[in-house]
mmCIF file of C-alpha atoms and ligand atoms in Angstrom:
data_model
loop_
_atom_site.group_PDB
_atom_site.id
_atom_site.type_symbol
_atom_site.label_atom_id
_atom_site.label_comp_id
_atom_site.label_asym_id
_atom_site.label_seq_id
_atom_site.Cartn_x
_atom_site.Cartn_y
_atom_site.Cartn_z
ATOM 1 C CA MET A 1 55.102 16.698 3.067
ATOM 2 C CA LYS A 2 54.607 13.348 1.380
ATOM 3 C CA LYS A 3 51.344 11.768 2.427
ATOM 4 C CA ASN A 4 51.464 8.065 3.141
ATOM 5 C CA SER A 5 48.729 6.213 1.361
ATOM 6 C CA ILE A 6 47.760 2.646 2.079
ATOM 7 C CA THR A 7 46.472 0.237 -0.531
ATOM 8 C CA THR A 8 45.252 -3.054 0.774
ATOM 9 C CA LEU A 9 45.334 -6.189 -1.328
ATOM 10 C CA ASN A 10 41.526 -6.272 -1.361
ATOM 11 C CA GLN A 11 41.298 -2.664 -2.584
ATOM 12 C CA PHE A 12 43.917 -3.280 -5.226
ATOM 13 C CA ILE A 13 42.172 -6.374 -6.535
ATOM 14 C CA SER A 14 38.789 -4.699 -6.661
ATOM 15 C CA ASP A 15 40.332 -1.703 -8.512
ATOM 16 C CA GLN A 16 41.916 -4.088 -10.988
ATOM 17 C CA GLN A 17 38.615 -5.866 -11.403
ATOM 18 C CA SER A 18 36.821 -2.624 -12.256
ATOM 19 C CA HIS A 19 39.101 -2.314 -15.318
ATOM 20 C CA PHE A 20 37.823 -5.690 -16.526
ATOM 21 C CA PRO A 21 34.023 -5.614 -16.212
ATOM 22 C CA PHE A 22 33.741 -9.106 -17.693
ATOM 23 C CA VAL A 23 35.461 -10.558 -14.639
ATOM 24 C CA GLN A 24 32.634 -11.740 -12.446
ATOM 25 C CA GLY A 25 34.417 -11.615 -9.138
ATOM 26 C CA SER A 26 35.157 -15.332 -8.728
ATOM 27 C CA LEU A 27 38.870 -14.731 -8.981
ATOM 28 C CA SER A 28 38.657 -11.943 -6.406
ATOM 29 C CA ARG A 29 36.825 -14.279 -4.069
ATOM 30 C CA ILE A 30 39.540 -16.906 -4.504
ATOM 31 C CA PHE A 31 42.102 -14.253 -3.579
ATOM 32 C CA ARG A 32 40.030 -13.308 -0.540
ATOM 33 C CA ASP A 33 40.028 -16.965 0.569
ATOM 34 C CA LEU A 34 43.748 -17.325 -0.029
ATOM 35 C CA GLN A 35 44.405 -14.221 2.056
ATOM 36 C CA LEU A 36 42.235 -15.442 4.888
ATOM 37 C CA GLY A 37 43.926 -18.854 4.811
ATOM 38 C CA ALA A 38 47.310 -17.156 4.849
ATOM 39 C CA LYS A 39 46.351 -15.089 7.889
ATOM 40 C CA MET A 40 45.188 -18.203 9.717
ATOM 41 C CA ILE A 41 48.400 -20.055 8.913
ATOM 42 C CA ASN A 42 50.421 -16.972 9.821
ATOM 43 C CA ARG A 43 48.741 -16.936 13.227
ATOM 44 C CA ASP A 44 49.741 -20.569 13.788
ATOM 45 C CA VAL A 45 53.272 -20.065 12.502
ATOM 46 C CA ARG A 46 53.790 -17.105 14.862
ATOM 47 C CA GLN A 47 52.890 -19.283 17.845
ATOM 48 C CA ALA A 48 54.430 -22.475 16.521
ATOM 49 C CA GLY A 49 56.584 -23.260 19.560
ATOM 50 C CA LEU A 50 53.782 -22.462 21.984
ATOM 51 C CA ILE A 51 50.964 -24.594 20.625
ATOM 52 C CA ASP A 52 51.130 -28.230 19.610
ATOM 53 C CA ILE A 53 51.809 -27.840 15.891
ATOM 54 C CA LEU A 54 55.520 -28.519 15.564
ATOM 55 C CA GLY A 55 56.859 -31.899 14.494
ATOM 56 C CA ASP A 56 55.708 -34.760 12.336
ATOM 57 C CA PHE A 57 52.086 -35.621 11.714
ATOM 58 C CA GLY A 58 53.064 -39.286 11.603
ATOM 59 C CA ASN A 59 52.127 -39.874 7.979
ATOM 60 C CA THR A 60 53.798 -39.657 4.599
ATOM 61 C CA ASN A 61 52.249 -37.785 1.685
ATOM 62 C CA VAL A 62 51.903 -38.916 -1.924
ATOM 63 C CA GLN A 63 55.553 -38.027 -2.558
ATOM 64 C CA GLY A 64 56.608 -40.417 0.211
ATOM 65 C CA GLU A 65 57.682 -37.429 2.309
ATOM 66 C CA GLU A 66 57.104 -37.107 6.031
ATOM 67 C CA GLN A 67 54.110 -34.803 6.638
ATOM 68 C CA LYS A 68 54.484 -32.151 9.314
ATOM 69 C CA LYS A 69 51.517 -31.152 11.462
ATOM 70 C CA LEU A 70 51.487 -27.696 9.880
ATOM 71 C CA ASP A 71 51.462 -29.251 6.378
ATOM 72 C CA VAL A 72 48.229 -30.999 7.233
ATOM 73 C CA ILE A 73 46.674 -28.006 9.008
ATOM 74 C CA SER A 74 47.482 -25.672 6.092
ATOM 75 C CA ASN A 75 46.043 -28.086 3.565
ATOM 76 C CA GLU A 76 42.803 -28.334 5.514
ATOM 77 C CA VAL A 77 42.534 -24.577 6.021
ATOM 78 C CA PHE A 78 42.841 -23.697 2.340
ATOM 79 C CA ILE A 79 40.636 -26.522 1.095
ATOM 80 C CA LYS A 80 37.885 -25.710 3.583
ATOM 81 C CA LEU A 81 37.867 -21.978 2.755
ATOM 82 C CA LEU A 82 37.991 -22.459 -1.002
ATOM 83 C CA GLU A 83 35.359 -25.156 -0.954
ATOM 84 C CA MET A 84 32.975 -22.989 1.066
ATOM 85 C CA SER A 85 33.060 -20.200 -1.526
ATOM 86 C CA GLY A 86 32.479 -22.565 -4.426
ATOM 87 C CA ASP A 87 34.642 -20.747 -6.986
ATOM 88 C CA CYS A 88 37.034 -23.643 -7.644
ATOM 89 C CA VAL A 89 35.738 -26.750 -9.314
ATOM 90 C CA CYS A 90 38.679 -28.707 -7.954
ATOM 91 C CA ILE A 91 41.958 -28.339 -6.091
ATOM 92 C CA LEU A 92 45.232 -30.142 -6.611
ATOM 93 C CA SER A 93 47.429 -30.112 -3.513
ATOM 94 C CA GLU A 94 50.887 -31.433 -2.795
ATOM 95 C CA GLU A 95 49.424 -33.058 0.292
ATOM 96 C CA SER A 96 46.783 -35.180 -1.474
ATOM 97 C CA GLU A 97 47.338 -37.912 -4.024
ATOM 98 C CA ASP A 98 44.132 -37.247 -5.912
ATOM 99 C CA ILE A 99 42.347 -34.158 -7.072
ATOM 100 C CA HIS A 100 39.972 -32.734 -4.479
ATOM 101 C CA TRP A 101 36.574 -32.116 -6.110
ATOM 102 C CA CYS A 102 34.837 -29.217 -4.397
ATOM 103 C CA GLU A 103 31.361 -30.145 -3.281
ATOM 104 C CA GLY A 104 28.562 -28.325 -5.098
ATOM 105 C CA ALA A 105 31.009 -26.450 -7.334
ATOM 106 C CA ASP A 106 30.564 -28.393 -10.589
ATOM 107 C CA ASN A 107 29.838 -25.155 -12.424
ATOM 108 C CA ALA A 108 32.764 -23.215 -11.020
ATOM 109 C CA LYS A 109 35.219 -21.786 -13.511
ATOM 110 C CA TYR A 110 38.588 -22.157 -11.815
ATOM 111 C CA ILE A 111 41.057 -24.911 -10.985
ATOM 112 C CA LEU A 112 43.604 -24.314 -8.259
ATOM 113 C CA ALA A 113 46.928 -26.091 -7.713
ATOM 114 C CA MET A 114 48.800 -25.464 -4.508
ATOM 115 C CA ASP A 115 51.526 -26.371 -2.099
ATOM 116 C CA PRO A 116 49.808 -25.312 1.121
ATOM 117 C CA LEU A 117 53.047 -25.179 3.102
ATOM 118 C CA ASP A 118 56.303 -25.387 1.237
ATOM 119 C CA GLY A 119 59.670 -25.922 2.893
ATOM 120 C CA SER A 120 58.106 -27.755 5.791
ATOM 121 C CA SER A 121 61.439 -29.128 6.994
ATOM 122 C CA ASN A 122 62.048 -25.535 8.140
ATOM 123 C CA ILE A 123 58.983 -25.346 10.366
ATOM 124 C CA ASP A 124 60.600 -26.797 13.443
ATOM 125 C CA VAL A 125 63.601 -24.460 13.286
ATOM 126 C CA ASN A 126 61.762 -21.172 12.813
ATOM 127 C CA ALA A 127 63.054 -20.497 9.292
ATOM 128 C CA PRO A 128 60.861 -18.947 6.546
ATOM 129 C CA ILE A 129 58.240 -21.131 4.879
ATOM 130 C CA GLY A 130 55.546 -20.393 2.331
ATOM 131 C CA SER A 131 52.280 -21.268 0.610
ATOM 132 C CA ILE A 132 52.236 -21.410 -3.200
ATOM 133 C CA PHE A 133 49.251 -21.240 -5.554
ATOM 134 C CA SER A 134 48.522 -21.413 -9.262
ATOM 135 C CA ILE A 135 45.102 -20.764 -10.826
ATOM 136 C CA TYR A 136 43.761 -21.985 -14.182
ATOM 137 C CA LYS A 137 40.451 -21.610 -15.977
ATOM 138 C CA ARG A 138 38.751 -24.856 -16.945
ATOM 139 C CA LEU A 139 38.899 -25.476 -20.690
ATOM 140 C CA SER A 140 35.167 -25.490 -21.280
ATOM 141 C CA MET A 141 32.039 -24.711 -19.275
ATOM 142 C CA ASP A 142 29.986 -26.982 -21.520
ATOM 143 C CA LYS A 143 31.475 -30.290 -20.443
ATOM 144 C CA PRO A 144 32.655 -31.785 -17.167
ATOM 145 C CA VAL A 145 36.220 -31.140 -16.058
ATOM 146 C CA THR A 146 38.672 -33.847 -17.055
ATOM 147 C CA MET A 147 42.353 -34.518 -16.474
ATOM 148 C CA GLU A 148 43.074 -32.340 -19.516
ATOM 149 C CA ASP A 149 41.703 -29.315 -17.654
ATOM 150 C CA VAL A 150 44.002 -29.950 -14.723
ATOM 151 C CA LEU A 151 47.083 -30.761 -16.787
ATOM 152 C CA GLN A 152 47.370 -27.427 -18.598
ATOM 153 C CA THR A 153 50.732 -25.841 -19.365
ATOM 154 C CA GLY A 154 52.006 -23.019 -17.183
ATOM 155 C CA ASN A 155 51.312 -20.625 -20.062
ATOM 156 C CA GLN A 156 47.620 -21.007 -19.337
ATOM 157 C CA GLN A 157 47.814 -19.843 -15.721
ATOM 158 C CA VAL A 158 45.515 -16.905 -15.000
ATOM 159 C CA ALA A 159 47.124 -16.104 -11.669
ATOM 160 C CA ALA A 160 49.885 -17.375 -9.421
ATOM 161 C CA GLY A 161 51.604 -16.343 -6.253
ATOM 162 C CA TYR A 162 52.910 -17.188 -2.841
ATOM 163 C CA VAL A 163 52.758 -16.175 0.774
ATOM 164 C CA ILE A 164 56.045 -16.051 2.632
ATOM 165 C CA TYR A 165 55.914 -16.449 6.404
ATOM 166 C CA GLY A 166 59.246 -14.852 7.215
ATOM 167 C CA ALA A 167 60.417 -11.995 9.415
ATOM 168 C CA ALA A 168 57.299 -10.372 7.972
ATOM 169 C CA THR A 169 54.491 -12.143 6.153
ATOM 170 C CA MET A 170 54.007 -11.185 2.532
ATOM 171 C CA PHE A 171 51.564 -12.023 -0.244
ATOM 172 C CA VAL A 172 53.156 -11.793 -3.707
ATOM 173 C CA TYR A 173 51.162 -12.454 -6.856
ATOM 174 C CA THR A 174 50.695 -11.922 -10.565
ATOM 175 C CA THR A 175 47.694 -12.093 -12.844
ATOM 176 C CA GLY A 176 49.846 -11.504 -15.905
ATOM 177 C CA SER A 177 50.340 -7.757 -15.657
ATOM 178 C CA GLY A 178 53.256 -7.413 -13.294
ATOM 179 C CA VAL A 179 54.156 -8.758 -9.878
ATOM 180 C CA PHE A 180 52.864 -7.081 -6.720
ATOM 181 C CA GLY A 181 53.910 -7.641 -3.115
ATOM 182 C CA PHE A 182 51.800 -6.882 -0.034
ATOM 183 C CA THR A 183 53.055 -7.040 3.547
ATOM 184 C CA LEU A 184 50.769 -8.116 6.365
ATOM 185 C CA ASP A 185 50.236 -5.268 8.814
ATOM 186 C CA ASP A 186 49.687 -7.238 11.999
ATOM 187 C CA SER A 187 47.928 -4.402 13.762
ATOM 188 C CA ILE A 188 45.074 -4.251 11.251
ATOM 189 C CA GLN A 189 45.458 -7.786 9.849
ATOM 190 C CA GLU A 190 45.510 -6.512 6.266
ATOM 191 C CA PHE A 191 47.972 -7.165 3.468
ATOM 192 C CA CYS A 192 49.134 -3.679 2.407
ATOM 193 C CA MET A 193 50.978 -2.811 -0.798
ATOM 194 C CA SER A 194 54.709 -2.654 -0.054
ATOM 195 C CA HIS A 195 56.338 -3.792 -3.327
ATOM 196 C CA PRO A 196 54.549 -2.418 -6.421
ATOM 197 C CA ASN A 197 55.528 -3.819 -9.801
ATOM 198 C CA ILE A 198 58.513 -5.922 -8.725
ATOM 199 C CA LYS A 199 61.279 -6.344 -11.306
ATOM 200 C CA ILE A 200 64.180 -8.744 -10.821
ATOM 201 C CA PRO A 201 67.620 -7.279 -11.666
ATOM 202 C CA GLN A 202 68.956 -8.745 -14.935
ATOM 203 C CA ASN A 203 72.087 -9.867 -13.078
ATOM 204 C CA GLY A 204 72.726 -10.733 -9.489
ATOM 205 C CA ASN A 205 75.545 -12.140 -7.411
ATOM 206 C CA ILE A 206 73.729 -14.884 -5.542
ATOM 207 C CA PHE A 207 73.426 -18.547 -6.463
ATOM 208 C CA SER A 208 71.124 -20.857 -4.524
ATOM 209 C CA VAL A 209 71.511 -24.614 -4.785
ATOM 210 C CA ASN A 210 71.841 -27.585 -2.437
ATOM 211 C CA GLU A 211 75.553 -28.186 -2.962
ATOM 212 C CA GLY A 212 75.411 -31.290 -0.793
ATOM 213 C CA ASN A 213 74.254 -33.040 -3.967
ATOM 214 C CA TYR A 214 77.067 -31.566 -6.115
ATOM 215 C CA THR A 215 78.742 -34.867 -7.021
ATOM 216 C CA GLU A 216 75.461 -36.084 -8.516
ATOM 217 C CA PHE A 217 74.792 -33.026 -10.686
ATOM 218 C CA PRO A 218 75.127 -33.206 -14.491
ATOM 219 C CA ILE A 219 78.339 -31.654 -15.763
ATOM 220 C CA GLY A 220 76.752 -28.391 -17.029
ATOM 221 C CA TYR A 221 75.397 -27.586 -13.567
ATOM 222 C CA LYS A 222 78.793 -28.353 -12.009
ATOM 223 C CA SER A 223 80.531 -26.046 -14.483
ATOM 224 C CA TYR A 224 78.109 -23.233 -13.735
ATOM 225 C CA ILE A 225 78.482 -23.635 -9.963
ATOM 226 C CA ASP A 226 82.290 -23.721 -10.315
ATOM 227 C CA TRP A 227 82.091 -20.592 -12.444
ATOM 228 C CA CYS A 228 80.011 -18.844 -9.757
ATOM 229 C CA LYS A 229 82.640 -19.728 -7.170
ATOM 230 C CA THR A 230 85.718 -18.840 -9.144
ATOM 231 C CA SER A 231 84.875 -16.373 -11.876
ATOM 232 C CA GLY A 232 81.412 -14.849 -11.591
ATOM 233 C CA ASP A 233 80.796 -11.663 -13.542
ATOM 234 C CA ASN A 234 83.948 -9.608 -14.015
ATOM 235 C CA LYS A 235 85.768 -11.936 -11.618
ATOM 236 C CA LYS A 236 83.371 -10.953 -8.840
ATOM 237 C CA ILE A 237 82.762 -14.226 -7.063
ATOM 238 C CA TYR A 238 79.116 -14.928 -6.292
ATOM 239 C CA SER A 239 77.661 -15.554 -2.841
ATOM 240 C CA ALA A 240 75.996 -18.866 -2.030
ATOM 241 C CA ARG A 241 72.645 -18.526 -0.250
ATOM 242 C CA TYR A 242 70.421 -21.549 0.283
ATOM 243 C CA ILE A 243 67.769 -21.851 2.972
ATOM 244 C CA GLY A 244 66.162 -25.010 1.595
ATOM 245 C CA SER A 245 62.793 -23.307 1.415
ATOM 246 C CA LEU A 246 61.957 -22.495 -2.201
ATOM 247 C CA ILE A 247 59.849 -19.453 -1.366
ATOM 248 C CA ALA A 248 62.518 -17.915 0.850
ATOM 249 C CA ASP A 249 65.290 -18.522 -1.679
ATOM 250 C CA PHE A 250 63.103 -17.355 -4.555
ATOM 251 C CA HIS A 251 61.890 -14.237 -2.754
ATOM 252 C CA ARG A 252 65.417 -13.088 -1.902
ATOM 253 C CA ASN A 253 66.637 -13.643 -5.451
ATOM 254 C CA LEU A 254 63.555 -11.905 -6.884
ATOM 255 C CA LEU A 255 64.307 -8.751 -4.929
ATOM 256 C CA LYS A 256 68.104 -8.780 -5.105
ATOM 257 C CA GLY A 257 68.864 -10.656 -8.315
ATOM 258 C CA GLY A 258 70.218 -14.182 -8.377
ATOM 259 C CA ILE A 259 69.657 -17.708 -9.592
ATOM 260 C CA TYR A 260 68.051 -20.741 -7.942
ATOM 261 C CA LEU A 261 68.839 -24.251 -9.172
ATOM 262 C CA TYR A 262 67.322 -27.614 -8.377
ATOM 263 C CA PRO A 263 69.186 -29.946 -10.746
ATOM 264 C CA PRO A 264 68.492 -33.621 -11.456
ATOM 265 C CA THR A 265 70.336 -36.048 -9.150
ATOM 266 C CA ASN A 266 70.638 -39.845 -9.031
ATOM 267 C CA LYS A 267 68.020 -39.964 -6.305
ATOM 268 C CA ALA A 268 65.745 -37.505 -8.116
ATOM 269 C CA PRO A 269 66.433 -37.772 -11.871
ATOM 270 C CA ASN A 270 63.723 -35.190 -12.614
ATOM 271 C CA GLY A 271 64.756 -32.932 -9.789
ATOM 272 C CA LYS A 272 62.677 -32.614 -6.654
ATOM 273 C CA LEU A 273 60.276 -29.779 -7.283
ATOM 274 C CA ARG A 274 56.780 -30.281 -8.637
ATOM 275 C CA LEU A 275 55.739 -28.685 -11.905
ATOM 276 C CA LEU A 276 52.124 -27.804 -11.270
ATOM 277 C CA TYR A 277 52.227 -26.163 -7.857
ATOM 278 C CA GLU A 278 55.878 -25.212 -7.343
ATOM 279 C CA CYS A 279 57.658 -24.557 -10.651
ATOM 280 C CA ASN A 280 54.849 -23.166 -12.835
ATOM 281 C CA PRO A 281 53.694 -20.495 -10.384
ATOM 282 C CA MET A 282 57.298 -19.448 -9.719
ATOM 283 C CA ALA A 283 57.983 -19.360 -13.467
ATOM 284 C CA PHE A 284 54.936 -17.159 -14.098
ATOM 285 C CA LEU A 285 56.059 -14.751 -11.376
ATOM 286 C CA ILE A 286 59.677 -14.605 -12.513
ATOM 287 C CA GLU A 287 58.774 -13.975 -16.146
ATOM 288 C CA GLN A 288 56.363 -11.254 -15.122
ATOM 289 C CA ALA A 289 59.207 -9.720 -13.120
ATOM 290 C CA GLY A 290 61.550 -9.835 -16.137
ATOM 291 C CA GLY A 291 63.460 -13.022 -15.277
ATOM 292 C CA LYS A 292 63.531 -16.522 -16.723
ATOM 293 C CA ALA A 293 62.707 -20.112 -15.772
ATOM 294 C CA THR A 294 63.755 -23.267 -17.599
ATOM 295 C CA ASN A 295 64.239 -26.952 -16.922
ATOM 296 C CA GLY A 296 67.518 -26.900 -18.852
ATOM 297 C CA ASN A 297 65.830 -27.768 -22.141
ATOM 298 C CA ILE A 298 62.702 -25.694 -22.409
ATOM 299 C CA ARG A 299 60.828 -22.915 -20.648
ATOM 300 C CA ILE A 300 59.111 -24.250 -17.545
ATOM 301 C CA MET A 301 55.760 -22.838 -18.705
ATOM 302 C CA ASP A 302 55.994 -24.701 -22.034
ATOM 303 C CA ILE A 303 56.222 -28.126 -20.396
ATOM 304 C CA GLN A 304 53.112 -30.189 -21.104
ATOM 305 C CA PRO A 305 52.265 -31.903 -17.808
ATOM 306 C CA THR A 306 51.332 -35.568 -17.987
ATOM 307 C CA GLU A 307 51.001 -36.298 -14.263
ATOM 308 C CA LEU A 308 49.521 -34.439 -11.329
ATOM 309 C CA HIS A 309 52.606 -34.554 -9.136
ATOM 310 C CA GLN A 310 55.169 -34.433 -11.947
ATOM 311 C CA ARG A 311 58.634 -33.184 -11.060
ATOM 312 C CA THR A 312 61.037 -31.134 -13.114
ATOM 313 C CA PRO A 313 64.534 -29.701 -12.737
ATOM 314 C CA LEU A 314 64.361 -25.952 -12.153
ATOM 315 C CA ILE A 315 66.671 -23.107 -13.121
ATOM 316 C CA ILE A 316 65.076 -19.776 -12.253
ATOM 317 C CA GLY A 317 66.084 -16.194 -11.633
ATOM 318 C CA SER A 318 67.775 -13.202 -13.243
ATOM 319 C CA GLU A 319 67.610 -13.230 -17.023
ATOM 320 C CA ASN A 320 71.335 -13.130 -17.782
ATOM 321 C CA MET A 321 72.249 -15.686 -15.127
ATOM 322 C CA VAL A 322 69.654 -18.187 -16.338
ATOM 323 C CA SER A 323 70.720 -17.664 -19.962
ATOM 324 C CA LEU A 324 74.365 -18.359 -19.120
ATOM 325 C CA MET A 325 73.463 -21.454 -17.102
ATOM 326 C CA HIS A 326 71.382 -22.629 -20.031
ATOM 327 C CA GLU A 327 74.357 -22.203 -22.380
ATOM 328 C CA MET A 328 76.585 -24.230 -20.056
ATOM 329 C CA LEU A 329 74.139 -27.094 -20.222
HETATM 330 P P1 AHM B 1 58.504 -29.696 0.245
HETATM 331 O O1 AHM B 1 57.458 -29.273 -0.733
HETATM 332 O O2 AHM B 1 58.350 -31.105 0.666
HETATM 333 O O3 AHM B 1 58.641 -28.750 1.390
HETATM 334 O O4 AHM B 1 59.899 -29.703 -0.572
HETATM 335 C C1 AHM B 1 60.233 -28.614 -1.362
HETATM 336 C C2 AHM B 1 61.428 -27.936 -0.772
HETATM 337 C C3 AHM B 1 61.670 -26.588 -1.363
HETATM 338 O O5 AHM B 1 61.050 -25.591 -0.617
HETATM 339 C C4 AHM B 1 63.140 -26.461 -1.284
HETATM 340 O O6 AHM B 1 63.655 -25.544 -2.197
HETATM 341 C C5 AHM B 1 63.606 -27.859 -1.522
HETATM 342 O O7 AHM B 1 62.554 -28.696 -1.098
HETATM 343 C C6 AHM B 1 64.814 -28.198 -0.741
HETATM 344 O O8 AHM B 1 65.201 -29.485 -1.038
HETATM 345 P P2 AHM B 1 66.582 -30.075 -0.523
HETATM 346 O O9 AHM B 1 66.446 -30.231 0.949
HETATM 347 O O10 AHM B 1 66.735 -31.361 -1.253
HETATM 348 O O11 AHM B 1 67.640 -29.084 -0.880
HETATM 349 MG MG1 MG B 2 56.709 -27.988 -1.647
#
């Protein structure tokens, strides 16, 4: 009889760490904090209609977007936990205009960029939402951290991942040697390995894009979308699936194969999604899973950021689908 074995995220990370004795444990502690934050947010999300956390906070964030109460709560939760451990010298968050410098952590090695709660327009309607993170090492320990340390290319990420608060809550991450998914077992409040070494199929039959903006898309995007709807591979027409929550759309396509597009529009000439804490972490994950991510010109992870909250168009998913889309552009 096959024996069920359980590997928790903490066990897995400490096993991984033992293969790399030079790793001092700071990264593991950051993961521990991210997990704890995720569990706290998960608890709130599960009771969202019962406690006073639905709706608008009554403020707009740096992007000029309406902040939801849960956006603000999630931001505070992660920042507080990470600051207490002192392993991040600073944190860049979608919810704050400026970099948050962690008190007493001037000598910490890591820089974290995050979207504490992505897809927040879905909160009030009980659709999946997520938290996204991307971790970098500072460029030098011998001099203070500058903008250059924060504005590194995606290629320099040491880890990235997301938590999806969906039908189940999952923690999915990479440190550059594969993508691993852990599902939260509510009864023991532990993330347990459920998806080892995730690989995205090279082809899929799903395309995910906000077609409400179709008339504003550049011609190459329109051609690709038309192709998905009329030709597809071997005349098999593709299915459209778009939740409007990047993590949910990404996660489905990662497991089933597919492509996600956020093209430039008149309103958002650089697309809507942010490079440092939305596109780069997703690009790292997809490449580690065997897929591709581009902005239509270059690989997402090759883009040299010049601004903290910089936006970029995003084309991400199964290798062959992204390559074809790229050709059509
Ligand atoms: P947010 O960070 O303010 O939540 O916005 C990002 C979200 C993504 O999760 C999602 O893919 C996209 O915005 C949806 O945008 P749109 O409603 O324009 O299709
Ligand atoms: Mg977001």
